[in-house]
PDB file of C-alpha atoms and ligand atoms in Angstrom:
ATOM      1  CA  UNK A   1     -33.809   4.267  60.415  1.00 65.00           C
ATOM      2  CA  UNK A   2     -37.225   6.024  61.697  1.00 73.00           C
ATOM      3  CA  UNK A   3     -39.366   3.775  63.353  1.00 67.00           C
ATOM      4  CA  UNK A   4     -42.503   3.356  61.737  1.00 75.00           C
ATOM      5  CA  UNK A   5     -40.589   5.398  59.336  1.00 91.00           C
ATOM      6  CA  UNK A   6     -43.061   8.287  60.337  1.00 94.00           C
ATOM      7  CA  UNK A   7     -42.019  11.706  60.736  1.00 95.00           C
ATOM      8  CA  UNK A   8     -43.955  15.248  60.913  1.00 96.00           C
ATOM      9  CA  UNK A   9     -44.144  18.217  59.897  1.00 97.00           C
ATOM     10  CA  UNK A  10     -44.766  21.250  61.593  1.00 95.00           C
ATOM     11  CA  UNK A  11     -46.236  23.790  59.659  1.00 94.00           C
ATOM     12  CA  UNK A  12     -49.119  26.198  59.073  1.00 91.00           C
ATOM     13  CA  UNK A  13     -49.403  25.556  55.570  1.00 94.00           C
ATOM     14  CA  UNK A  14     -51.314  22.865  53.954  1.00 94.00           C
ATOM     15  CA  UNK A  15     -49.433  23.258  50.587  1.00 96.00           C
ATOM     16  CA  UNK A  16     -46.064  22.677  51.550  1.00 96.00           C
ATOM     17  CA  UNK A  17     -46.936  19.566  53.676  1.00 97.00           C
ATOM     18  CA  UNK A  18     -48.740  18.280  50.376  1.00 97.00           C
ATOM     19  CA  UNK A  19     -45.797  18.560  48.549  1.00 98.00           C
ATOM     20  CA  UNK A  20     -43.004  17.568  50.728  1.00 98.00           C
ATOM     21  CA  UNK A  21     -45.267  14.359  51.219  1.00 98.00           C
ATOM     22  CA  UNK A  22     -45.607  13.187  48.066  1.00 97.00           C
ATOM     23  CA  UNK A  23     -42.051  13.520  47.521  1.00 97.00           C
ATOM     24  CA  UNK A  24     -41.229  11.380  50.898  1.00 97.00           C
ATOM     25  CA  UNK A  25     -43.779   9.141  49.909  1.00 96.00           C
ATOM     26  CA  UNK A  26     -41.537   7.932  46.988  1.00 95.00           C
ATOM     27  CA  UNK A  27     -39.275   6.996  49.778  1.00 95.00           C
ATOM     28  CA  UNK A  28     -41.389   5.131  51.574  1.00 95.00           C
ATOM     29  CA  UNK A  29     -41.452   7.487  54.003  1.00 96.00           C
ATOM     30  CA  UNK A  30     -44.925   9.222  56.010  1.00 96.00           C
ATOM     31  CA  UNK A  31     -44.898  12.523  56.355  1.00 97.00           C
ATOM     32  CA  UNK A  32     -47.554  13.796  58.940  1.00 96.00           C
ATOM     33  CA  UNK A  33     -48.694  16.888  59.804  1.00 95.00           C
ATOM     34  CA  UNK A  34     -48.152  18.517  63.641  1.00 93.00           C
ATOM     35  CA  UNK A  35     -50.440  21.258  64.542  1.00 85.00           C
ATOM     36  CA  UNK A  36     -48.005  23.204  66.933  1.00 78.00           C
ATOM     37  CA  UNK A  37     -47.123  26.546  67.901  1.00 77.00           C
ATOM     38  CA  UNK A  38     -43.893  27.668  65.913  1.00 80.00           C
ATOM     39  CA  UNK A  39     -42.056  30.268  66.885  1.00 82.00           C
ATOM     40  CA  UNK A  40     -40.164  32.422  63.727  1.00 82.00           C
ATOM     41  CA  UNK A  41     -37.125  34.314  64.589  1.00 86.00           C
ATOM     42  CA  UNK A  42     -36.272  36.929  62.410  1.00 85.00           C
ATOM     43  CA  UNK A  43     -32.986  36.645  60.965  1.00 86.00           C
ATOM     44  CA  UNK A  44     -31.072  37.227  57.611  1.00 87.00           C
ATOM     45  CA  UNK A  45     -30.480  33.207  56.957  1.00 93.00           C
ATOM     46  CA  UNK A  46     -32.983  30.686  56.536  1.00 96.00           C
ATOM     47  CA  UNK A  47     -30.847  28.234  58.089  1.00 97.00           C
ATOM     48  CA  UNK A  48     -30.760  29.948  61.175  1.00 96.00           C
ATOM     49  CA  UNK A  49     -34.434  30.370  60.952  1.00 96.00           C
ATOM     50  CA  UNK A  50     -35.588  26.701  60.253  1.00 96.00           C
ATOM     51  CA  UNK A  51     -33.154  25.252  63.222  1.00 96.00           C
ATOM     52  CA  UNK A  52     -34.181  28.084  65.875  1.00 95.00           C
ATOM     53  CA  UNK A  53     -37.710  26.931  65.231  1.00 95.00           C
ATOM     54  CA  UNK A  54     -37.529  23.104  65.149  1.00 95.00           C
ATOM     55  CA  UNK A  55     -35.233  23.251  68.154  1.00 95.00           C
ATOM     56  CA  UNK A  56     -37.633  25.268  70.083  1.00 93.00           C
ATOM     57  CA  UNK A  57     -40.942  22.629  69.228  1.00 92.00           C
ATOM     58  CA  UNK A  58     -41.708  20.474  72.650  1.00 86.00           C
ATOM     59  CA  UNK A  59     -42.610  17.537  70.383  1.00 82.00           C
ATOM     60  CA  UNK A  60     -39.205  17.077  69.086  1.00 78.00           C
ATOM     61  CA  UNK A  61     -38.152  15.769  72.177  1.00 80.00           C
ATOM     62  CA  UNK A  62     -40.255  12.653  71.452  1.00 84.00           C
ATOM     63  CA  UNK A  63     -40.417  12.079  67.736  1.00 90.00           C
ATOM     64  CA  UNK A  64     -38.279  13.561  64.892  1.00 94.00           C
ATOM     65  CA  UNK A  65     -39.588  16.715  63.145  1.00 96.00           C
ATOM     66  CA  UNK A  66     -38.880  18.630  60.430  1.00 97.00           C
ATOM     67  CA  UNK A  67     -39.562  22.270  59.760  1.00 96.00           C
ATOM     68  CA  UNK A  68     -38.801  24.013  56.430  1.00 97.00           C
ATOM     69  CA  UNK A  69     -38.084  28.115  55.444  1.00 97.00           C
ATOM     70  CA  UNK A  70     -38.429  29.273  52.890  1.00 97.00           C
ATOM     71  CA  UNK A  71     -37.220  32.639  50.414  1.00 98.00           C
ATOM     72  CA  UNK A  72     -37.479  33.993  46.864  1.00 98.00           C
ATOM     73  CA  UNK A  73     -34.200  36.089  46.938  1.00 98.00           C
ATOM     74  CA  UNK A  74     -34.011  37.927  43.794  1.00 98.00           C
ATOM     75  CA  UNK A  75     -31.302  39.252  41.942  1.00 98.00           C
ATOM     76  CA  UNK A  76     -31.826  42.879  40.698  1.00 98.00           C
ATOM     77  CA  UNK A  77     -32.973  43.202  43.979  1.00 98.00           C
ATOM     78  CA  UNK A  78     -29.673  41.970  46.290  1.00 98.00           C
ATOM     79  CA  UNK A  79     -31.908  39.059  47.405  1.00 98.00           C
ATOM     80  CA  UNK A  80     -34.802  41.149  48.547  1.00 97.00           C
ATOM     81  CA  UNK A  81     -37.190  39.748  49.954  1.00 98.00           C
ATOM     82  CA  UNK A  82     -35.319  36.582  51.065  1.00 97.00           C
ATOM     83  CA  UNK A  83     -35.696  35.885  54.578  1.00 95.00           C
ATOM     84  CA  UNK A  84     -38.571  38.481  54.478  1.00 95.00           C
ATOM     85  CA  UNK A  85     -40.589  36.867  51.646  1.00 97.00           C
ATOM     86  CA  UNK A  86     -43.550  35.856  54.333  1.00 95.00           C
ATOM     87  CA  UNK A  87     -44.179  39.731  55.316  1.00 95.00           C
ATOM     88  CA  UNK A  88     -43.438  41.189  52.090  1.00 98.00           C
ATOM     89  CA  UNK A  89     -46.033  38.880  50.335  1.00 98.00           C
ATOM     90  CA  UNK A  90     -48.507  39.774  52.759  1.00 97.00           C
ATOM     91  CA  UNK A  91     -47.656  43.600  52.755  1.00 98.00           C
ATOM     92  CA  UNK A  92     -46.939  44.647  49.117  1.00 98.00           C
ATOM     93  CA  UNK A  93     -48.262  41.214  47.399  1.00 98.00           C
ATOM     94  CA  UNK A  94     -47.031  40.019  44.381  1.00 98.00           C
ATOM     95  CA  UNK A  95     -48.003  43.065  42.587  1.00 98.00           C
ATOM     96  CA  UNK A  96     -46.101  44.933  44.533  1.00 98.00           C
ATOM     97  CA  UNK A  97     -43.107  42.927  43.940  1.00 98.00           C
ATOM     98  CA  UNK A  98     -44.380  43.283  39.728  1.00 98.00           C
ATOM     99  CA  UNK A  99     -44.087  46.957  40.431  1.00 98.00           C
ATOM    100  CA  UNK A 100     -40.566  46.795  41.869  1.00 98.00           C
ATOM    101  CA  UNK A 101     -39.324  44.911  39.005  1.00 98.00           C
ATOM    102  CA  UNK A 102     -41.048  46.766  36.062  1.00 98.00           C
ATOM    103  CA  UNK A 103     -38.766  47.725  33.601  1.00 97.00           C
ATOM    104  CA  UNK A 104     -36.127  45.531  34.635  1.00 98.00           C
ATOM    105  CA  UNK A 105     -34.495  43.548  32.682  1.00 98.00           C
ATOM    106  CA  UNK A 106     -32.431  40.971  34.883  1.00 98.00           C
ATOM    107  CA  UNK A 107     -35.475  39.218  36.237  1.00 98.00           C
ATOM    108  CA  UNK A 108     -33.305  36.175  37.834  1.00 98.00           C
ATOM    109  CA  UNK A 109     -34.194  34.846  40.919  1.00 98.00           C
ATOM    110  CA  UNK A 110     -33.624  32.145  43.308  1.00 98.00           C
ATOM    111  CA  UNK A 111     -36.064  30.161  45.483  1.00 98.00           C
ATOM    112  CA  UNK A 112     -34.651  28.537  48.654  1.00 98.00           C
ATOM    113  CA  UNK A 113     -35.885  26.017  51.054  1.00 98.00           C
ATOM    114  CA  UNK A 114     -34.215  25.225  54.507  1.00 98.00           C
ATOM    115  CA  UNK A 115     -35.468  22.106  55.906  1.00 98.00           C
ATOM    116  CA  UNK A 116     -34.331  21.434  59.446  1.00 98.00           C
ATOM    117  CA  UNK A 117     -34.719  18.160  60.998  1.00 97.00           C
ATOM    118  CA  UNK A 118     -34.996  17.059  64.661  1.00 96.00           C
ATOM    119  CA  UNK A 119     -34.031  13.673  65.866  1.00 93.00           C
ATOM    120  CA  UNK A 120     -32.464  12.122  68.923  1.00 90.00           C
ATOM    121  CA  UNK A 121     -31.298  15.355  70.287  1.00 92.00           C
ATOM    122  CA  UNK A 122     -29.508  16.864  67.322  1.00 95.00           C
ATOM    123  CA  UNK A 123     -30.411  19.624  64.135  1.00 97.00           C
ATOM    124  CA  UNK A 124     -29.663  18.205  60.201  1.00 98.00           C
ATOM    125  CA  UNK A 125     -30.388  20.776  57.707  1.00 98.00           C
ATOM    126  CA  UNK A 126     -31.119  20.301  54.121  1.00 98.00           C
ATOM    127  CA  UNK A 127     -30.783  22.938  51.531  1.00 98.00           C
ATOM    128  CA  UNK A 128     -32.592  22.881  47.957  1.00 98.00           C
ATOM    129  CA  UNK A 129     -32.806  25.711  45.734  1.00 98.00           C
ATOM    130  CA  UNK A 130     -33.989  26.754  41.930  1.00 98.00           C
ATOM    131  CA  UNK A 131     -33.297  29.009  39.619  1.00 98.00           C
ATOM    132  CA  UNK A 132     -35.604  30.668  37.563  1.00 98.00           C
ATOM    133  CA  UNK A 133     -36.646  34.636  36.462  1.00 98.00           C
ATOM    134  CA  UNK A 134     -40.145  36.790  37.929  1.00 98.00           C
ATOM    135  CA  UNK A 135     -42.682  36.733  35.429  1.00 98.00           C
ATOM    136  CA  UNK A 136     -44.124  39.969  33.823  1.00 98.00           C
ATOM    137  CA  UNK A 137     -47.410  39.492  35.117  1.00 98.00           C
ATOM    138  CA  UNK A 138     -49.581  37.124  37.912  1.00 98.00           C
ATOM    139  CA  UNK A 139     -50.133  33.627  35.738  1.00 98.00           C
ATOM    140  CA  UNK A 140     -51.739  30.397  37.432  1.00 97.00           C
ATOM    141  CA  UNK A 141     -53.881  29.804  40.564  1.00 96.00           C
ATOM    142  CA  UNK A 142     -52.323  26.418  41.500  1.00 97.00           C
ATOM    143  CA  UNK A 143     -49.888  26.836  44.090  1.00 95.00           C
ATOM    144  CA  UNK A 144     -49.622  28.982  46.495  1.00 97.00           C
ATOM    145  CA  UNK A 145     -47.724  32.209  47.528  1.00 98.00           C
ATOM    146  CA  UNK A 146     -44.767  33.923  44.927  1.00 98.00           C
ATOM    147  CA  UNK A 147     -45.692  30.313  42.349  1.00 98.00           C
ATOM    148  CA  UNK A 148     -47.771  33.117  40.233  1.00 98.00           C
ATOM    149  CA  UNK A 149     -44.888  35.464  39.310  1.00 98.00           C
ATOM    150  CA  UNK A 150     -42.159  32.127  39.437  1.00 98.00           C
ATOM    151  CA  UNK A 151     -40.879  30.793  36.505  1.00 98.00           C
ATOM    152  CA  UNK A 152     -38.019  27.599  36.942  1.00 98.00           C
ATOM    153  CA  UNK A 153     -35.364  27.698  34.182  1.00 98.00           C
ATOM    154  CA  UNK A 154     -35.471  23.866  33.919  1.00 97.00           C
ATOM    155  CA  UNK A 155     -39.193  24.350  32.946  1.00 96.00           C
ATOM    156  CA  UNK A 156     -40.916  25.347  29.674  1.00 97.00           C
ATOM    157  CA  UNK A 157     -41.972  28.758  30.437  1.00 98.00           C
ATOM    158  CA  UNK A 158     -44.958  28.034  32.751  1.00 98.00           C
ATOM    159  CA  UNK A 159     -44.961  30.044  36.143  1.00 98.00           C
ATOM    160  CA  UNK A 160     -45.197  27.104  39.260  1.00 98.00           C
ATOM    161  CA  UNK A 161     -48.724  28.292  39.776  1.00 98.00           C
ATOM    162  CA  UNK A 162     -49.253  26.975  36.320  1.00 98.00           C
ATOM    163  CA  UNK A 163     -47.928  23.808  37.457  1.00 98.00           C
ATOM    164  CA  UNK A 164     -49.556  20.814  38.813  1.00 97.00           C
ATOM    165  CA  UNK A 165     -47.785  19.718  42.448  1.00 97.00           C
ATOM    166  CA  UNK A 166     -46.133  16.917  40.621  1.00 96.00           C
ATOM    167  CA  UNK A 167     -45.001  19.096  37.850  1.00 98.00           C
ATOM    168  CA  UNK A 168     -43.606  21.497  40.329  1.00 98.00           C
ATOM    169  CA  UNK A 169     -41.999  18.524  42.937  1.00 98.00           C
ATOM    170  CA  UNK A 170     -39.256  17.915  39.737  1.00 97.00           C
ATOM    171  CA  UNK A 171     -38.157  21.512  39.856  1.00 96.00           C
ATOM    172  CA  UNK A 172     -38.483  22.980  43.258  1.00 98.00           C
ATOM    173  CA  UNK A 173     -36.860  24.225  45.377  1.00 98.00           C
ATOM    174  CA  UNK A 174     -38.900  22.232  48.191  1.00 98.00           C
ATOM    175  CA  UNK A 175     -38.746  19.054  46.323  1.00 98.00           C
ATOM    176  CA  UNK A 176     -34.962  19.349  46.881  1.00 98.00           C
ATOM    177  CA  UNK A 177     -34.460  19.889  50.142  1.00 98.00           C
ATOM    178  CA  UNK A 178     -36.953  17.213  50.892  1.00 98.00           C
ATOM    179  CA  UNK A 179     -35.375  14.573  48.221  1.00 98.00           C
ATOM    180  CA  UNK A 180     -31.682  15.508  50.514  1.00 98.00           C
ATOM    181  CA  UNK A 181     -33.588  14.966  53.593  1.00 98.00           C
ATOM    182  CA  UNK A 182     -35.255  11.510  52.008  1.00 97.00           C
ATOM    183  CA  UNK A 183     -31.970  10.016  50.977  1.00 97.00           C
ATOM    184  CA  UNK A 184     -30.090  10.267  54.168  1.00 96.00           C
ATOM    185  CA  UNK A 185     -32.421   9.024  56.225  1.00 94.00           C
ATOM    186  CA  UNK A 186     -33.263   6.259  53.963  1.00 92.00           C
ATOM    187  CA  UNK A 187     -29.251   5.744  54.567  1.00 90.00           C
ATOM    188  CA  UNK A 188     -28.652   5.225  57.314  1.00 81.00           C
TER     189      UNK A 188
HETATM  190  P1  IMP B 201     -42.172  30.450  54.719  1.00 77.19           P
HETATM  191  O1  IMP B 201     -41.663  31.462  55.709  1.00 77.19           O
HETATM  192  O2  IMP B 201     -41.237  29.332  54.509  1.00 77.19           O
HETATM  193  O3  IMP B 201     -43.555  29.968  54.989  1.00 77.19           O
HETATM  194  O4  IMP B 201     -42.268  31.161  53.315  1.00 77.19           O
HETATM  195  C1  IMP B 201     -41.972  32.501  53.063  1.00 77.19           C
HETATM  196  C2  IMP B 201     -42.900  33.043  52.008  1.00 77.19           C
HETATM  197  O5  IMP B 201     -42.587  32.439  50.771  1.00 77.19           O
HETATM  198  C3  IMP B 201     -44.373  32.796  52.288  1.00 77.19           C
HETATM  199  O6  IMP B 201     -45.085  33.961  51.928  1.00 77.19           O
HETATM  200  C4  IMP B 201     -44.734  31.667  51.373  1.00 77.19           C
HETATM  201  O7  IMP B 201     -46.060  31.769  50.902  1.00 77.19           O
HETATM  202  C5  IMP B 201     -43.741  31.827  50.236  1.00 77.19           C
HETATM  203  N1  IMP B 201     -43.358  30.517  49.708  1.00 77.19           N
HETATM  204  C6  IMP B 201     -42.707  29.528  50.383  1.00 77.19           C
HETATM  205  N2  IMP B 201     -42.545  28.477  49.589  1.00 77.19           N
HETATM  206  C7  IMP B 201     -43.084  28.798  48.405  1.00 77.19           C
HETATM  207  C8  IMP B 201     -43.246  28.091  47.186  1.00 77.19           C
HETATM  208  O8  IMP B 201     -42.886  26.922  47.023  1.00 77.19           O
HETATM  209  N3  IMP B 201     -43.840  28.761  46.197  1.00 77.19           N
HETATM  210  C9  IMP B 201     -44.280  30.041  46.313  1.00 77.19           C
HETATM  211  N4  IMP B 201     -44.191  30.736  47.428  1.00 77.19           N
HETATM  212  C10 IMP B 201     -43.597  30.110  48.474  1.00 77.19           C
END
């Protein structure tokens, strides 16, 4: 078991650490946040993304970290933008990805997370994913990134950025990588 059972997180973005927190917090786990310089490969799986980068973070030589990836790969599209969501959403926005898919009908997509974890010399990963469809227009400003045009099957029709965080941790695809990630440490 983690001593302390503290870990961190090492990420640039304040929304994902408040959400994979609350989640480890049900495990009696604390997860903290590590202000450190990450360095993103580009590649075509987030797997190979999220290990690259935790295994290349000085810290995790002395305390376990995790590090988590993250992709909207939809359908009509052949998984565009995937492992490119980060410089797509910042390029065309999400009303560029509205304008890709207007007039389509299959609007299913899936949102991945890749959550790598660092401890005692060695890389765990743990996969979570959802399935949902890409709204016709931008609805809710809770969230953060694609959550405006993302709507989870499992849900009643709300986009996440319609969602409060705890609404959103039973469906995501975040929330599932993390809950993996919770239940074997808290295993072992
Ligand atoms: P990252 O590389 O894991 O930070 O994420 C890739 C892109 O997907 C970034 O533009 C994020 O804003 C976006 N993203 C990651 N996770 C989520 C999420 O849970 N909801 C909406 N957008 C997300």
């Amino acid at each position: 078991m983690l001593r302390g059972r503290t870990l961190w997180m090492a990420t640039g973005n304040p929304h994902k650490h408040r959400e994979a927190r609350i989640i480890l917090m049900e495990y009696g786990l604390d997860l903290r946040r590590l202000e450190t310089k990450r360095i993103e490969i580009q590649a075509d799986d987030l797997e190979e993304i999220a290990a690259y980068s935790v295994e290349h973070i000085p810290e995790a030589d002395s305390r376990p970290i995790v590090v988590e990836d993250a992709g909207l790969f939809i359908h009509h599209l052949k998984g565009f933008p995937g492992p490119y969501s980060s410089y797509v959403l910042k390029t065309i926005g999400l009303g560029g990805i509205l304008k890709l898919m207007e007039g389509v009908q299959n609007r299913e997509a899936t949102f991945k997370s890749v959550v790598a974890l660092r401890w005692r010399g060695e890389t765990h990963l743990f996969v979570g994913e959802v399935q949902g469809r890409i709204a016709t227009e931008i609805r809710g400003s809770q969230g953060f990134g694609y959550d405006p045009i993302f709507i989870p099957d499992e849900g009643d029709g709300r986009t996440f950025g319609e969602m409060t965080i705890r609404e959103k941790n039973t469906l995501s695809h975040r929330a599932r990588a993390f809950r993996r990630l919770a239940l074997w440490l808290t295993s072992r």
